[in-house]
PDB file of C-alpha atoms in Angstrom:
ATOM      1  CA  MET A1005     -34.117 -14.206  64.688  1.00  0.00           C
ATOM      2  CA  ASN A1006     -33.211 -11.014  67.434  1.00  0.00           C
ATOM      3  CA  LYS A1007     -31.541 -11.075  70.565  1.00  0.00           C
ATOM      4  CA  THR A1008     -30.952  -8.734  73.019  1.00  0.00           C
ATOM      5  CA  PHE A1009     -27.829  -9.212  74.991  1.00  0.00           C
ATOM      6  CA  HIS A1010     -26.861  -7.743  78.685  1.00  0.00           C
ATOM      7  CA  LEU A1011     -23.688  -6.717  80.270  1.00  0.00           C
ATOM      8  CA  ASN A1012     -22.177  -4.751  82.679  1.00  0.00           C
ATOM      9  CA  THR A1013     -19.360  -2.126  82.638  1.00  0.00           C
ATOM     10  CA  ASP A1014     -16.782  -1.335  85.039  1.00  0.00           C
ATOM     11  CA  SER A1015     -14.949   1.689  84.061  1.00  0.00           C
ATOM     12  CA  HIS A1016     -15.869   4.976  82.918  1.00  0.00           C
ATOM     13  CA  SER A1017     -14.295   4.080  79.214  1.00  0.00           C
ATOM     14  CA  GLN A1018     -14.039   0.500  78.325  1.00  0.00           C
ATOM     15  CA  MET A1019     -13.843  -1.860  75.321  1.00  0.00           C
ATOM     16  CA  ILE A1020     -15.185  -5.529  76.157  1.00  0.00           C
ATOM     17  CA  ASP A1021     -14.713  -7.956  73.269  1.00  0.00           C
ATOM     18  CA  ILE A1022     -17.640  -9.837  72.634  1.00  0.00           C
ATOM     19  CA  THR A1023     -16.749 -12.162  69.950  1.00  0.00           C
ATOM     20  CA  ARG A1024     -17.126 -14.931  71.741  1.00  0.00           C
ATOM     21  CA  GLU A1025     -20.719 -14.326  72.681  1.00  0.00           C
ATOM     22  CA  LEU A1026     -21.857 -13.837  69.503  1.00  0.00           C
ATOM     23  CA  GLU A1027     -20.096 -16.614  68.004  1.00  0.00           C
ATOM     24  CA  ARG A1028     -21.827 -18.889  70.502  1.00  0.00           C
ATOM     25  CA  TRP A1029     -25.097 -17.730  69.449  1.00  0.00           C
ATOM     26  CA  ILE A1030     -24.367 -18.529  65.897  1.00  0.00           C
ATOM     27  CA  LYS A1031     -23.395 -21.862  66.661  1.00  0.00           C
ATOM     28  CA  ASP A1032     -26.570 -22.507  69.023  1.00  0.00           C
ATOM     29  CA  GLU A1033     -28.968 -21.384  66.279  1.00  0.00           C
ATOM     30  CA  LYS A1034     -26.835 -23.811  63.731  1.00  0.00           C
ATOM     31  CA  ILE A1035     -26.632 -20.758  61.647  1.00  0.00           C
ATOM     32  CA  GLU A1036     -23.918 -21.304  58.723  1.00  0.00           C
ATOM     33  CA  GLU A1037     -24.218 -18.707  56.087  1.00  0.00           C
ATOM     34  CA  GLY A1038     -25.674 -15.212  56.505  1.00  0.00           C
ATOM     35  CA  ILE A1039     -25.366 -11.874  58.083  1.00  0.00           C
ATOM     36  CA  LEU A1040     -25.129 -10.415  61.404  1.00  0.00           C
ATOM     37  CA  ILE A1041     -25.999  -6.754  62.807  1.00  0.00           C
ATOM     38  CA  VAL A1042     -24.952  -5.795  66.079  1.00  0.00           C
ATOM     39  CA  SER A1043     -25.934  -2.548  67.640  1.00  0.00           C
ATOM     40  CA  SER A1044     -25.583  -0.668  71.191  1.00  0.00           C
ATOM     41  CA  LEU A1045     -28.954   0.477  72.606  1.00  0.00           C
ATOM     42  CA  HIS A1046     -27.318   3.353  73.825  1.00  0.00           C
ATOM     43  CA  THR A1047     -26.155   6.670  72.604  1.00  0.00           C
ATOM     44  CA  THR A1048     -23.311   6.823  74.768  1.00  0.00           C
ATOM     45  CA  ALA A1049     -21.687   3.284  73.884  1.00  0.00           C
ATOM     46  CA  GLY A1050     -21.044   1.504  70.575  1.00  0.00           C
ATOM     47  CA  ILE A1051     -19.779  -1.175  68.282  1.00  0.00           C
ATOM     48  CA  THR A1052     -16.695  -1.755  66.741  1.00  0.00           C
ATOM     49  CA  VAL A1053     -14.342  -4.108  65.098  1.00  0.00           C
ATOM     50  CA  ASN A1054     -10.701  -3.973  66.364  1.00  0.00           C
ATOM     51  CA  GLU A1055      -7.784  -5.976  66.937  1.00  0.00           C
ATOM     52  CA  ASN A1056      -8.022  -8.335  69.915  1.00  0.00           C
ATOM     53  CA  ALA A1057      -4.604  -9.755  69.982  1.00  0.00           C
ATOM     54  CA  ASP A1058      -2.579  -6.673  71.633  1.00  0.00           C
ATOM     55  CA  PRO A1059      -4.626  -5.135  74.857  1.00  0.00           C
ATOM     56  CA  ASP A1060      -2.236  -2.095  74.610  1.00  0.00           C
ATOM     57  CA  VAL A1061      -4.626  -1.041  71.236  1.00  0.00           C
ATOM     58  CA  LYS A1062      -7.650  -1.168  73.303  1.00  0.00           C
ATOM     59  CA  THR A1063      -5.593   1.435  75.856  1.00  0.00           C
ATOM     60  CA  ASP A1064      -4.229   3.505  72.974  1.00  0.00           C
ATOM     61  CA  PHE A1065      -7.796   3.706  71.254  1.00  0.00           C
ATOM     62  CA  LEU A1066      -9.504   4.959  74.287  1.00  0.00           C
ATOM     63  CA  MET A1067      -6.567   7.314  75.049  1.00  0.00           C
ATOM     64  CA  ARG A1068      -6.399   8.963  71.804  1.00  0.00           C
ATOM     65  CA  LEU A1069     -10.221   9.146  71.643  1.00  0.00           C
ATOM     66  CA  ASP A1070      -9.925  10.835  74.930  1.00  0.00           C
ATOM     67  CA  GLU A1071      -7.490  13.267  73.490  1.00  0.00           C
ATOM     68  CA  ILE A1072      -9.873  14.076  70.847  1.00  0.00           C
ATOM     69  CA  TYR A1073     -12.870  14.520  73.015  1.00  0.00           C
ATOM     70  CA  PRO A1074     -11.754  15.459  76.440  1.00  0.00           C
ATOM     71  CA  TRP A1075     -14.372  14.421  79.145  1.00  0.00           C
ATOM     72  CA  GLU A1076     -14.607  18.212  80.213  1.00  0.00           C
ATOM     73  CA  HIS A1077     -14.574  21.006  77.828  1.00  0.00           C
ATOM     74  CA  PRO A1078     -15.704  25.047  78.300  1.00  0.00           C
ATOM     75  CA  ASN A1079     -17.547  25.110  75.336  1.00  0.00           C
ATOM     76  CA  ASP A1080     -20.162  22.038  75.955  1.00  0.00           C
ATOM     77  CA  ARG A1081     -23.526  22.800  76.862  1.00  0.00           C
ATOM     78  CA  HIS A1082     -24.909  19.584  77.029  1.00  0.00           C
ATOM     79  CA  GLY A1083     -26.904  19.578  80.527  1.00  0.00           C
ATOM     80  CA  GLU A1084     -25.505  16.088  81.585  1.00  0.00           C
ATOM     81  CA  GLY A1085     -22.114  16.736  81.063  1.00  0.00           C
ATOM     82  CA  ASN A1086     -21.235  13.517  78.811  1.00  0.00           C
ATOM     83  CA  THR A1087     -21.028  15.455  75.720  1.00  0.00           C
ATOM     84  CA  ALA A1088     -17.622  13.573  75.132  1.00  0.00           C
ATOM     85  CA  SER A1089     -19.164  10.138  75.552  1.00  0.00           C
ATOM     86  CA  HIS A1090     -21.999  11.058  72.888  1.00  0.00           C
ATOM     87  CA  LEU A1091     -19.157  12.351  70.444  1.00  0.00           C
ATOM     88  CA  LYS A1092     -17.087   8.852  70.900  1.00  0.00           C
ATOM     89  CA  THR A1093     -20.088   6.855  70.191  1.00  0.00           C
ATOM     90  CA  SER A1094     -20.888   8.748  66.905  1.00  0.00           C
ATOM     91  CA  THR A1095     -17.111   8.662  65.939  1.00  0.00           C
ATOM     92  CA  VAL A1096     -17.086   4.626  66.591  1.00  0.00           C
ATOM     93  CA  GLY A1097     -20.881   4.407  65.524  1.00  0.00           C
ATOM     94  CA  HIS A1098     -23.509   2.335  66.790  1.00  0.00           C
ATOM     95  CA  ALA A1099     -23.357  -1.002  64.980  1.00  0.00           C
ATOM     96  CA  GLN A1100     -21.627  -3.053  62.677  1.00  0.00           C
ATOM     97  CA  THR A1101     -22.614  -5.614  60.161  1.00  0.00           C
ATOM     98  CA  LEU A1102     -20.752  -9.007  59.977  1.00  0.00           C
ATOM     99  CA  ILE A1103     -20.609 -11.817  57.677  1.00  0.00           C
ATOM    100  CA  ILE A1104     -21.099 -15.205  59.079  1.00  0.00           C
ATOM    101  CA  SER A1105     -19.392 -18.215  57.052  1.00  0.00           C
ATOM    102  CA  ASN A1106     -19.073 -21.823  57.984  1.00  0.00           C
ATOM    103  CA  GLY A1107     -20.483 -21.380  61.108  1.00  0.00           C
ATOM    104  CA  LYS A1108     -18.280 -18.326  62.155  1.00  0.00           C
ATOM    105  CA  LEU A1109     -17.753 -15.086  62.269  1.00  0.00           C
ATOM    106  CA  MET A1110     -15.723 -13.683  58.972  1.00  0.00           C
ATOM    107  CA  LEU A1111     -13.039 -12.047  60.992  1.00  0.00           C
ATOM    108  CA  GLY A1112      -9.401 -11.378  60.021  1.00  0.00           C
ATOM    109  CA  THR A1113      -6.943 -13.111  62.340  1.00  0.00           C
ATOM    110  CA  TRP A1114      -6.386 -10.444  64.949  1.00  0.00           C
ATOM    111  CA  GLN A1115      -9.905  -9.008  64.824  1.00  0.00           C
ATOM    112  CA  GLY A1116     -12.690  -8.709  67.472  1.00  0.00           C
ATOM    113  CA  VAL A1117     -16.013  -7.294  68.141  1.00  0.00           C
ATOM    114  CA  TYR A1118     -16.164  -4.737  71.048  1.00  0.00           C
ATOM    115  CA  PHE A1119     -19.149  -3.113  72.717  1.00  0.00           C
ATOM    116  CA  CYS A1120     -17.306   0.281  73.991  1.00  0.00           C
ATOM    117  CA  GLU A1121     -18.273   1.853  76.806  1.00  0.00           C
ATOM    118  CA  PHE A1122     -17.784   5.537  76.896  1.00  0.00           C
ATOM    119  CA  ASP A1123     -20.074   6.684  80.073  1.00  0.00           C
ATOM    120  CA  GLY A1124     -19.539   4.319  82.666  1.00  0.00           C
ATOM    121  CA  PRO A1125     -19.706   2.129  84.564  1.00  0.00           C
ATOM    122  CA  ARG A1126     -23.607   1.070  84.007  1.00  0.00           C
ATOM    123  CA  SER A1127     -25.625  -1.767  83.173  1.00  0.00           C
ATOM    124  CA  ARG A1128     -25.602  -2.100  79.200  1.00  0.00           C
ATOM    125  CA  LYS A1129     -27.484  -3.707  76.302  1.00  0.00           C
ATOM    126  CA  TYR A1130     -26.926  -4.625  72.548  1.00  0.00           C
ATOM    127  CA  ALA A1131     -28.859  -6.283  69.958  1.00  0.00           C
ATOM    128  CA  ALA A1132     -28.491  -8.528  67.409  1.00  0.00           C
ATOM    129  CA  LYS A1133     -30.109  -9.610  64.021  1.00  0.00           C
ATOM    130  CA  MET A1134     -29.086 -12.993  62.465  1.00  0.00           C
ATOM    131  CA  ILE A1135     -29.877 -12.804  58.674  1.00  0.00           C
ATOM    132  CA  ALA A1136     -29.591 -16.828  57.675  1.00  0.00           C
ATOM    133  CA  ASP A1137     -28.814 -18.002  54.101  1.00  0.00           C
ATOM    134  CA  LYS A1138     -28.848 -21.606  55.464  1.00  0.00           C
ATOM    135  CA  TYR A1139     -29.548 -23.351  58.578  1.00  0.00           C
TER     136      TYR A1139
END
């Protein structure tokens, strides 16, 4: 079973917690056990799992990516001028595979699933596929 989710980002770089939206879908579909694959449908936005308790983790995460991949670099050749966003997406990854157990995502205490915007603000999409063991 597949689903496409839509969201709007409101800043150039941003991490949006999508955990609850994914878990709501799992609950609505009454999936007890299985696998969930979540994928960004963009070359300048990724999906990651990271801490969701301290908001400074997101701030630090984005700051450090900016240090590694500055928005403007004299050697960049890409005509759109967003080479940094492509590099960040490739580093973070475009997708995550997650375990569903007892009707919920199997995540650690402090973990959440994030849509990572690297070239916003924009209207974005991500797709998810559930592969269920039990209904």
